[in-house]
Coordinates of C-alpha atoms and ligand atoms in Angstrom, one line a residue:
X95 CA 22.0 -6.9 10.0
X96 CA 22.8 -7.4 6.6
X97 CA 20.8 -4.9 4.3
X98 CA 22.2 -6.6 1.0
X99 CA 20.1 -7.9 -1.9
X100 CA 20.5 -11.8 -2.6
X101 CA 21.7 -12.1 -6.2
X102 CA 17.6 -13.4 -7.2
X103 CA 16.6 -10.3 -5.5
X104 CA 18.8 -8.4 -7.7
X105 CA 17.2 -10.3 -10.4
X106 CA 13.8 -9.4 -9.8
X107 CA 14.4 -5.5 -9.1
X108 CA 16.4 -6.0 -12.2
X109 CA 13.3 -7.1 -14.4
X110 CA 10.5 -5.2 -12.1
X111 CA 12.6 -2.3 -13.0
X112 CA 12.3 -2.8 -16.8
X113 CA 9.4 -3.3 -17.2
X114 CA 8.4 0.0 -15.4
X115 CA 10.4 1.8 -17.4
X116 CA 9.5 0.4 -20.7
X117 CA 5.8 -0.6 -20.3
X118 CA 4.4 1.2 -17.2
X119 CA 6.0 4.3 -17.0
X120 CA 3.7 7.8 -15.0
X121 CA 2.4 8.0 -19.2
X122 CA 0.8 4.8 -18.9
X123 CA -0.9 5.7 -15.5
X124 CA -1.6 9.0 -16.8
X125 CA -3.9 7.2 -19.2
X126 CA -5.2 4.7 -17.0
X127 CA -6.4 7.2 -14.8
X128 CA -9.1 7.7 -16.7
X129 CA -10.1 4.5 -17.7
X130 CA -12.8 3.2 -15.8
X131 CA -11.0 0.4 -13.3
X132 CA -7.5 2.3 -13.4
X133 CA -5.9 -0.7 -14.0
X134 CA -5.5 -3.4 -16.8
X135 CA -6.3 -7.0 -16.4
X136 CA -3.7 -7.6 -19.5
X137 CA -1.1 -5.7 -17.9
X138 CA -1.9 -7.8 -14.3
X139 CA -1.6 -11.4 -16.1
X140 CA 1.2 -10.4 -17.8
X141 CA 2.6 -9.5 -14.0
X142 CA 1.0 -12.7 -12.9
X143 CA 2.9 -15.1 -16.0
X144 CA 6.1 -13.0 -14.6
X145 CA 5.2 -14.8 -11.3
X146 CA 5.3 -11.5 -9.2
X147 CA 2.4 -12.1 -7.3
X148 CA 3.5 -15.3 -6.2
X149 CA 6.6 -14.0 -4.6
X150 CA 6.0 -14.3 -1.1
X151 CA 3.7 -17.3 -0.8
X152 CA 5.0 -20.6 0.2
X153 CA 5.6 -23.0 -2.4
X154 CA 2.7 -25.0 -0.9
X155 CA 0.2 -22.2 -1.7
X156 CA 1.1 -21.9 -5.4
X157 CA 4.0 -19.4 -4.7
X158 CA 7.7 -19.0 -4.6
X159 CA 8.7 -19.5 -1.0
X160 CA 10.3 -15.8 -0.9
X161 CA 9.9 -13.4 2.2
X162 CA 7.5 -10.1 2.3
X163 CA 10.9 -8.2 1.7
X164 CA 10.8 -9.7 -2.1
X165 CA 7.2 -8.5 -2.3
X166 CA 8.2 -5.4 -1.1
X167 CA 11.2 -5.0 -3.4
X168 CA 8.7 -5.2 -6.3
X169 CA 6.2 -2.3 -4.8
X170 CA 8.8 -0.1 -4.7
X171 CA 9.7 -0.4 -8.5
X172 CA 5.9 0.1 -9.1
X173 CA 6.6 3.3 -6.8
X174 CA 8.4 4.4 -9.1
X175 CA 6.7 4.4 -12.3
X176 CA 3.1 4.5 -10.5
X177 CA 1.8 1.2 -11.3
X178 CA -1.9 1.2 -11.1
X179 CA -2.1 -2.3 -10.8
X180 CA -4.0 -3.6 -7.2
X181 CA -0.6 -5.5 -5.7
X182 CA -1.3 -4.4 -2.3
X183 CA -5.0 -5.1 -2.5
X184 CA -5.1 -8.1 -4.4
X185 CA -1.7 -9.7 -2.9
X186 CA -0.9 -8.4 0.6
X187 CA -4.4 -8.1 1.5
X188 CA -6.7 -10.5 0.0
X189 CA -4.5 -13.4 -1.1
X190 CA -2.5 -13.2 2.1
X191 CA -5.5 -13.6 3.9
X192 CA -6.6 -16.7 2.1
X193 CA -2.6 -17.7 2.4
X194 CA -3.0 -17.4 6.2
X195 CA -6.8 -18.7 7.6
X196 CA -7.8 -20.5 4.2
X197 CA -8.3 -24.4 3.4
X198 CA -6.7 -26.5 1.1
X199 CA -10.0 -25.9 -1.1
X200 CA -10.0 -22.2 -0.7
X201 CA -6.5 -21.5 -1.6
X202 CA -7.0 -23.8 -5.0
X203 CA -10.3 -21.9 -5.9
X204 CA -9.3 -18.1 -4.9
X205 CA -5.9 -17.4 -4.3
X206 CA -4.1 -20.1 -7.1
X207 CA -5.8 -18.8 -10.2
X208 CA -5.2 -14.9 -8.2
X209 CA -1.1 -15.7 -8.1
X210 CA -1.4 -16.5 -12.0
X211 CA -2.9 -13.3 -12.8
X212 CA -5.9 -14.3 -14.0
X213 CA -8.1 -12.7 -10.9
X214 CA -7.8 -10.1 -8.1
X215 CA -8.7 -10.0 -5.0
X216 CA -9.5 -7.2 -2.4
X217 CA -9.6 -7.0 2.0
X218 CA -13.0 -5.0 2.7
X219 CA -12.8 -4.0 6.7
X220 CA -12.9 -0.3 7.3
X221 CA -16.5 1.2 8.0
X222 CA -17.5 5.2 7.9
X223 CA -17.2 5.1 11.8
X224 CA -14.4 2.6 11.9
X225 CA -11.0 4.9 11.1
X226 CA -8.1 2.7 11.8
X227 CA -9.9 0.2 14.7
X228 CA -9.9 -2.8 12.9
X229 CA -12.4 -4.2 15.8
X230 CA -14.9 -1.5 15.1
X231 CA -17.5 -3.3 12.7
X232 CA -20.9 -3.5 12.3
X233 CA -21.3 -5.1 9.6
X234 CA -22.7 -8.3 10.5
X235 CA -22.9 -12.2 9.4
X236 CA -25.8 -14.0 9.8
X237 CA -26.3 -17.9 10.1
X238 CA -28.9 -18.3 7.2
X239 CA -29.3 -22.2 6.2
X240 CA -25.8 -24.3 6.0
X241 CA -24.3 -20.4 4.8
X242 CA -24.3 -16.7 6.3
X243 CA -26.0 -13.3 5.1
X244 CA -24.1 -10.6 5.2
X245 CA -25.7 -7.2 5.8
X246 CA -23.8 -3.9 6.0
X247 CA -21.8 -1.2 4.6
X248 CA -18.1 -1.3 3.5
X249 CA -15.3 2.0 2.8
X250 CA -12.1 2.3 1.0
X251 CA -12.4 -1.0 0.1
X252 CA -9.0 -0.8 -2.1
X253 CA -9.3 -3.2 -5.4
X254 CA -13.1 -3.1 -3.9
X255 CA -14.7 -1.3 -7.1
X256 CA -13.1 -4.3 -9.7
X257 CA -12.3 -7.2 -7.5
X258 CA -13.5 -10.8 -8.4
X259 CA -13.7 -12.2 -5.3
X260 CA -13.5 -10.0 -2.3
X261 CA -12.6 -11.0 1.8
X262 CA -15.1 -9.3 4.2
X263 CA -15.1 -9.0 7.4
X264 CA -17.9 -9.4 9.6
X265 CA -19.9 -9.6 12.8
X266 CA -21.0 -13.0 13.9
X267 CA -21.0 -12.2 17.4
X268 CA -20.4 -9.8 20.4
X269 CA -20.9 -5.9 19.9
X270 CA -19.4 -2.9 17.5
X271 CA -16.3 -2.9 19.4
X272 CA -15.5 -6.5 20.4
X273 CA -12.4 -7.9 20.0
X274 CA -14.0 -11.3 19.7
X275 CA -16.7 -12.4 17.2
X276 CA -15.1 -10.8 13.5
X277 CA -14.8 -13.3 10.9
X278 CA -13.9 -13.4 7.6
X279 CA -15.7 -14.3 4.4
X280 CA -14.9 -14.2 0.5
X281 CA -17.8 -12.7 -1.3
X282 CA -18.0 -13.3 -4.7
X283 CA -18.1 -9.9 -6.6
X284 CA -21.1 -10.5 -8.6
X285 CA -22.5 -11.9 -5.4
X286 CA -26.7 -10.7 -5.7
X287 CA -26.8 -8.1 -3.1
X288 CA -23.6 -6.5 -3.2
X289 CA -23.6 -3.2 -4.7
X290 CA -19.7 -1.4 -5.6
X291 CA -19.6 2.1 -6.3
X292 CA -16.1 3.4 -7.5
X293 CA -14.8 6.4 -5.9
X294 CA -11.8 8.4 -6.7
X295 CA -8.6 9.3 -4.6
X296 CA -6.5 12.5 -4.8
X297 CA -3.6 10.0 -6.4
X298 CA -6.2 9.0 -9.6
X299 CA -6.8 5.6 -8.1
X300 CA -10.1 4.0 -7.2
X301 CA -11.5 2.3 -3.9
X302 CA -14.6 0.5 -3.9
X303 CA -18.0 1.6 -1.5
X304 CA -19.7 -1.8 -0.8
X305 CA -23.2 -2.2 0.0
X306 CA -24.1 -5.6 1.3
X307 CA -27.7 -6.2 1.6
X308 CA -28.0 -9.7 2.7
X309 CA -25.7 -11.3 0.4
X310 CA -25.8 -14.8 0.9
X311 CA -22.5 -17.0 1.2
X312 CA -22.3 -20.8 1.5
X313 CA -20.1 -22.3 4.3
X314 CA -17.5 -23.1 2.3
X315 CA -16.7 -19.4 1.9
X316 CA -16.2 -18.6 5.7
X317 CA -12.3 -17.8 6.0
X318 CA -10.8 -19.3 8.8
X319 CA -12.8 -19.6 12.7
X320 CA -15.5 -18.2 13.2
X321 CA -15.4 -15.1 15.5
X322 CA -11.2 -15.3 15.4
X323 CA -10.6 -12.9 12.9
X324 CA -9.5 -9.8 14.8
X325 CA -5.5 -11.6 15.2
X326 CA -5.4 -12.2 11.2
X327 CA -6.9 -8.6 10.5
X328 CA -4.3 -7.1 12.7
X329 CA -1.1 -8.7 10.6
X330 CA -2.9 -8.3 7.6
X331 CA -2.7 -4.5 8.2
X332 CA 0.4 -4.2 9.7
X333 CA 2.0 -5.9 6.6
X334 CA 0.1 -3.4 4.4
X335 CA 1.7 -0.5 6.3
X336 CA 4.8 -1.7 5.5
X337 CA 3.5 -2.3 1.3
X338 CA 2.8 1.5 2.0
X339 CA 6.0 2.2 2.6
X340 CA 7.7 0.6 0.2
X341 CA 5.4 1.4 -2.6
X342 CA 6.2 5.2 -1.5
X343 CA 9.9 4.5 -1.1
X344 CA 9.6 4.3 -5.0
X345 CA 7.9 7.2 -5.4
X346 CA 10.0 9.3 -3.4
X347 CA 13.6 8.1 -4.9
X348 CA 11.4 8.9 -8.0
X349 CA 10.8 12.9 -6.5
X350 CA 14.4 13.4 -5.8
X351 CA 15.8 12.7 -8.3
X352 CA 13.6 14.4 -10.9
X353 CA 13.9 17.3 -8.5
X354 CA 17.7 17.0 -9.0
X355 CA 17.2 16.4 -12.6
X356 CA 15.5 20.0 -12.8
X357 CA 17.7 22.0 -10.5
X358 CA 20.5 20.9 -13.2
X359 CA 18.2 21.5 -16.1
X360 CA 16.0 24.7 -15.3
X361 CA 18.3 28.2 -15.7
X362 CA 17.9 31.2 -14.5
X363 CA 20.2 34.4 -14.4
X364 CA 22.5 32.5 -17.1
X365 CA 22.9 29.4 -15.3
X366 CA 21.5 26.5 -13.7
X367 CA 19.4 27.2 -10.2
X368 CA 21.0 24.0 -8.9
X369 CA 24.5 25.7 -8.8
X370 CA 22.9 28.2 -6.2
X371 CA 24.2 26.7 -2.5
X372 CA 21.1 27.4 -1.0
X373 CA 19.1 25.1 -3.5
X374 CA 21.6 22.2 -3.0
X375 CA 21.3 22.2 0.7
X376 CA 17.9 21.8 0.4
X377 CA 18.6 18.4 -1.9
X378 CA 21.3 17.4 0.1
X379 CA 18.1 17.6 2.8
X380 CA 16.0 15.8 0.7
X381 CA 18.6 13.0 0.1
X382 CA 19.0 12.5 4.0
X383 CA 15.3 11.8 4.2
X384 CA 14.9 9.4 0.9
X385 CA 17.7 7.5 2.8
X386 CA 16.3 7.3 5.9
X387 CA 12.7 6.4 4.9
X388 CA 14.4 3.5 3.0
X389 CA 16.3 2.3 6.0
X390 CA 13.1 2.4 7.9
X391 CA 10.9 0.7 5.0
X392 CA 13.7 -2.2 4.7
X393 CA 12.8 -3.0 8.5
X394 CA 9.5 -2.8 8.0
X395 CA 9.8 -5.4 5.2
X396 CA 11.6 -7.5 7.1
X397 CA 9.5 -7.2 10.5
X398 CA 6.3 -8.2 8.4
X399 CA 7.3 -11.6 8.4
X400 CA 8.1 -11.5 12.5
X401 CA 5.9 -13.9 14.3
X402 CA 6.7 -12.2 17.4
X403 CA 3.9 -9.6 17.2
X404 CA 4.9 -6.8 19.4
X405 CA 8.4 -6.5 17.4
X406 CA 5.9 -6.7 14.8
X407 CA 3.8 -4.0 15.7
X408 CA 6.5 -1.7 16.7
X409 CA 9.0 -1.6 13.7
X410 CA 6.0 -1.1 11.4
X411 CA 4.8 1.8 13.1
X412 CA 7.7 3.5 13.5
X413 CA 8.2 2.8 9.7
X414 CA 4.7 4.2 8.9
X415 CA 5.2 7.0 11.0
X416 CA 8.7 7.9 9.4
X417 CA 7.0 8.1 6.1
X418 CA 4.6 11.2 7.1
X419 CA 7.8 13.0 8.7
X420 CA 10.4 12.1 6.6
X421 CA 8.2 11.7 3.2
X422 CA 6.8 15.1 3.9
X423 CA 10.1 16.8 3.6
X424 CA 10.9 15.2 0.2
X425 CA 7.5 16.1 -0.7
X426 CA 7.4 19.9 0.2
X427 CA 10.9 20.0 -1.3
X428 CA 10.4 18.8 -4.5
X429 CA 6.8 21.0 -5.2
X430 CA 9.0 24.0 -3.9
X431 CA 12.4 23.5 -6.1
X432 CA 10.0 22.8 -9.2
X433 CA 8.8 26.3 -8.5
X434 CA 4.5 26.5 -9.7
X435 CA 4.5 23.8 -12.2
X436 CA 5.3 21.4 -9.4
X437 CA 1.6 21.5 -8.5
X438 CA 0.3 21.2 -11.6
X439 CA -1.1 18.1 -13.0
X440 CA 0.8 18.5 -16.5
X441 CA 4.0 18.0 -13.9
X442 CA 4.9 14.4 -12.9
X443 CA 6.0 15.5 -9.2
X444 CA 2.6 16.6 -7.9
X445 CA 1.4 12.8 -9.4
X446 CA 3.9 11.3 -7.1
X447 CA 3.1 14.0 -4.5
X448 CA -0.1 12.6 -4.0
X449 CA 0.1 9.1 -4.4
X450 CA 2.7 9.4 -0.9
X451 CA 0.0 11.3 0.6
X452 CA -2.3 8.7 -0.3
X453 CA 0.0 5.8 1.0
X454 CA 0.7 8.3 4.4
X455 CA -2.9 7.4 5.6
X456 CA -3.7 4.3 4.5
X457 CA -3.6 1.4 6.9
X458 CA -3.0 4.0 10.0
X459 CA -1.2 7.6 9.7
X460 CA 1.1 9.1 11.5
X461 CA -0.9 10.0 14.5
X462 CA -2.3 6.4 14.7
X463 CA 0.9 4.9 14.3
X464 CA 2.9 7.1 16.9
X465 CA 0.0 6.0 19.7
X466 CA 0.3 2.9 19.0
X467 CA 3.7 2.5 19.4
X468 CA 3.5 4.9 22.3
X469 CA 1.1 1.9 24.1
X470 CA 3.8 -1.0 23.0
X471 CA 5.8 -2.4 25.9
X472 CA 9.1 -2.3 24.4
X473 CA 8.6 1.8 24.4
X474 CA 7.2 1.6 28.2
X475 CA 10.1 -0.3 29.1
X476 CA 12.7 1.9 27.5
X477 CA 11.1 4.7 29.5
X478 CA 11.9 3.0 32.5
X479 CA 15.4 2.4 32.0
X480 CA 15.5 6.1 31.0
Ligands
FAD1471 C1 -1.7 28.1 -9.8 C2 -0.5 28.7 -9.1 C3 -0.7 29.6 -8.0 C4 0.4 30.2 -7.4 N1 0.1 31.0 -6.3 C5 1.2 31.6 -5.7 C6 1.0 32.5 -4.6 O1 -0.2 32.8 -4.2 N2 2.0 33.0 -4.0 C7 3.3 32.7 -4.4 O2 4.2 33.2 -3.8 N3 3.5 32.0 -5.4 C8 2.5 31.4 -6.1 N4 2.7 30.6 -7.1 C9 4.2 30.3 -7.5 C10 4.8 31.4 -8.4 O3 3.9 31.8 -9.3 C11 6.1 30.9 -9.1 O4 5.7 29.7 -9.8 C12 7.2 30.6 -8.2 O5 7.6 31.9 -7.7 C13 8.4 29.9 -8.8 O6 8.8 30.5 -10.0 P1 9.0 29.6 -11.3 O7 7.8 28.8 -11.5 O8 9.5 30.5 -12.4 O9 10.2 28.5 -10.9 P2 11.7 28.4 -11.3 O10 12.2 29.8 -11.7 O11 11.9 27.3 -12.2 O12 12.4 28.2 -9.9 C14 12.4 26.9 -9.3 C15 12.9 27.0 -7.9 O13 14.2 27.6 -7.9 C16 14.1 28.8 -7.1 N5 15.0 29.8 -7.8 C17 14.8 30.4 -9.0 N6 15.8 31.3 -9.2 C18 16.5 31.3 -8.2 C19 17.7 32.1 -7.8 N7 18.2 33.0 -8.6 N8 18.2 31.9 -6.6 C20 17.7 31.0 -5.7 N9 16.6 30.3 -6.0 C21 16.0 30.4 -7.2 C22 12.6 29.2 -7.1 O14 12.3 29.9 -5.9 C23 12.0 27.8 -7.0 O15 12.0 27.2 -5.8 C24 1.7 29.9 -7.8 C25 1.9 29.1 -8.9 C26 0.8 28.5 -9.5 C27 1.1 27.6 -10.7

């Protein structure tokens, strides 16, 4: 398989690069931490007039034609200089699901004017009791006139607490645990009945609690079949595991080499603790694991795109589970080597720190991701052969 960046690739980590390091940098995230949204709608049409969040659509949709890999060649720059902005929300989530179940009209009113930066989008589908079953929902979706009410309650919702337009999915049939009857619908954000609360993360980012209370939505906003949602939630997911990874991937190239920065730096005894052997096994450990998470994250990136969707399935989780065990020794290393001012806030490695430790739960942790694959055939069949 050939791993090797296409000369536009190049060109886009090339200017996704600079512009982290000269205009969102971990000193702009540390003040947009405590602004109220987080993130900057100048900063995301600026990203949008770059064309960035048009990447990965087809030309046909108002994008570029590119592959998930391109999209997820630009989350790992943002990895690296903690870009607050809602890419994964607002692109591999929301607009990807307008992309993949939406009309001609719904992709010209919500995702076109999203791709030029002017809007953002959000997926709302986990519920309190839902953890990662995507066909857990109770949230339900009424026939009301020629529209649907919506009634229910919404977690995590990432993007949820600023979004303009936000995808929702929804009951309009069967039980809490049916794989049949979800669908999806695009709720405006001002929608009367619909009530965000903002809550805070561990990584200084903000998720959105929704209350609907009978919000009313016209037909035309119904995303795709009725009661055929499950299939499109499912990929939807999946290809935010692998935006996971690869936002992370940034992040922890990002610890290791700081780390290294201040083994070479910090002295003690009249010299440099990096000269110590012990200290440079324990990079040389590091490095192993930065490597192999980015070998892993790269397959993921390409598997998103698979139509095939046990291959799918399989390469992501192994990808998502790889970040928790491999991530977690980069993680633990570079708190340790940074000796107590790793965990302090003043210190940019804990802010990394937990923004991986965010991304190592979202859309399925380890656990999840290790049983899943466990049930996959390709894994029952190699057990076989064994
Ligand atoms: C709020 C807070 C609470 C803490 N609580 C505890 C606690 O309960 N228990 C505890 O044990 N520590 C605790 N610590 C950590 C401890 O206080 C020191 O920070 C820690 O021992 C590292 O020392 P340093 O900060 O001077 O790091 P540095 O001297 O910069 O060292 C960085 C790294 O190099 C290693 N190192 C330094 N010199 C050498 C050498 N000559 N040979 C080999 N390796 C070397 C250090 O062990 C460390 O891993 C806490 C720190 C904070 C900030």
């Amino acid at each position: 398989m050939n791993f090797d960046l296409t000369d536009e690739q190049k060109m886009l980590v090339s200017a996704v690069g600079k512009f982290v390091k000269n205009e969102s940098n971990v000193e702009r995230f540390r003040k947009a931490r405590t602004t109220a949204a987080v993130w900057d709608k100048a900063v995301w049409k600026k990203m949008g007039d770059n064309g960035w969040m048009g990447v990965a659509f087809s030309e046909a949709d108002g994008g570029f034609g590119g592959s998930f890999v391109d999209a997820a060649l630009i989350l790992e720059q943002f990895g690296r200089g903690l870009v607050p902005e809602p890419y994964i929300a607002s692109v591999i989530l929301g607009g990807e699901a307008i992309a993949s179940a939406g009309t001609k009209e719904q992709k010209e009113k919500f995702l076109a004017p999203m791709i030029e930066g002017a809007t953002s989008l959000a997926l709302a589908y986990a519920e309190n009791q839902s953890r990662y079953n995507l066909n857990d929902c109770l949230t339900k979706a009424e026939k009301s006139g020629s529209g649907w009410k919506i009634t229910g309650e919404k977690r995590w919702v990432l993007n949820g607490h600023a979004a303009d337009q936000i995808v929702v999915a929804a009951r309009t049939s069967g039980g809490q645990f049916d794989a049949d009857g979800l669908s999806l619908f695009i709720v405006d954000g001002n929608a009367a009945g619909l009530e965000r609360t903002a809550v805070s993360g561990m990584d200084g980012h903000k998720t959105g609690w929704l209350k609907l209370k009978g919000v009313e939505v016209g037909a035309d906003r119904l995303l795709g079949g009725a009661g055929k949602a499950l299939s499109v939630l499912e990929r939807l997911v999946d290809r935010a595991a692998a935006a996971a990874c690869a936002e992370s991937q940034g992040c922890l190239q990002e610890l290791f080499e700081r780390t290294v920065l201040y083994l070479k730096q910090r002295e003690q005894f009249g010299r440099p603790i990096g000269s110590f052997q012990v200290l440079q096994h324990r990079a040389a450990d590091m490095f192993a694991q930065v490597e192999l998470c980015k070998s892993m994250m790269i397959l993921a990136a390409i598997k998103a795109d698979e139509t095939d969707e046990t291959e799918r399935k399989e390469q992501i989780s192994a990808a998502k589970a790889y970040l928790t065990e491999g991530g977690w020794v980069v993680q633990k290393q570079a708190i340790q080597l940074h000796g107590g001012i790793g965990i302090t806030d003043e210190q940019d490695a804990g802010l990394f720190f937990k923004r991986v430790r965010v991304l190592q739960g979202l859309f399925g942790d380890a656990d999840h991701h290790i049983s899943r694959f466990s049930k996959l055939a390709s894994f029952e069949r190699s057990l076989k052969s064994a």
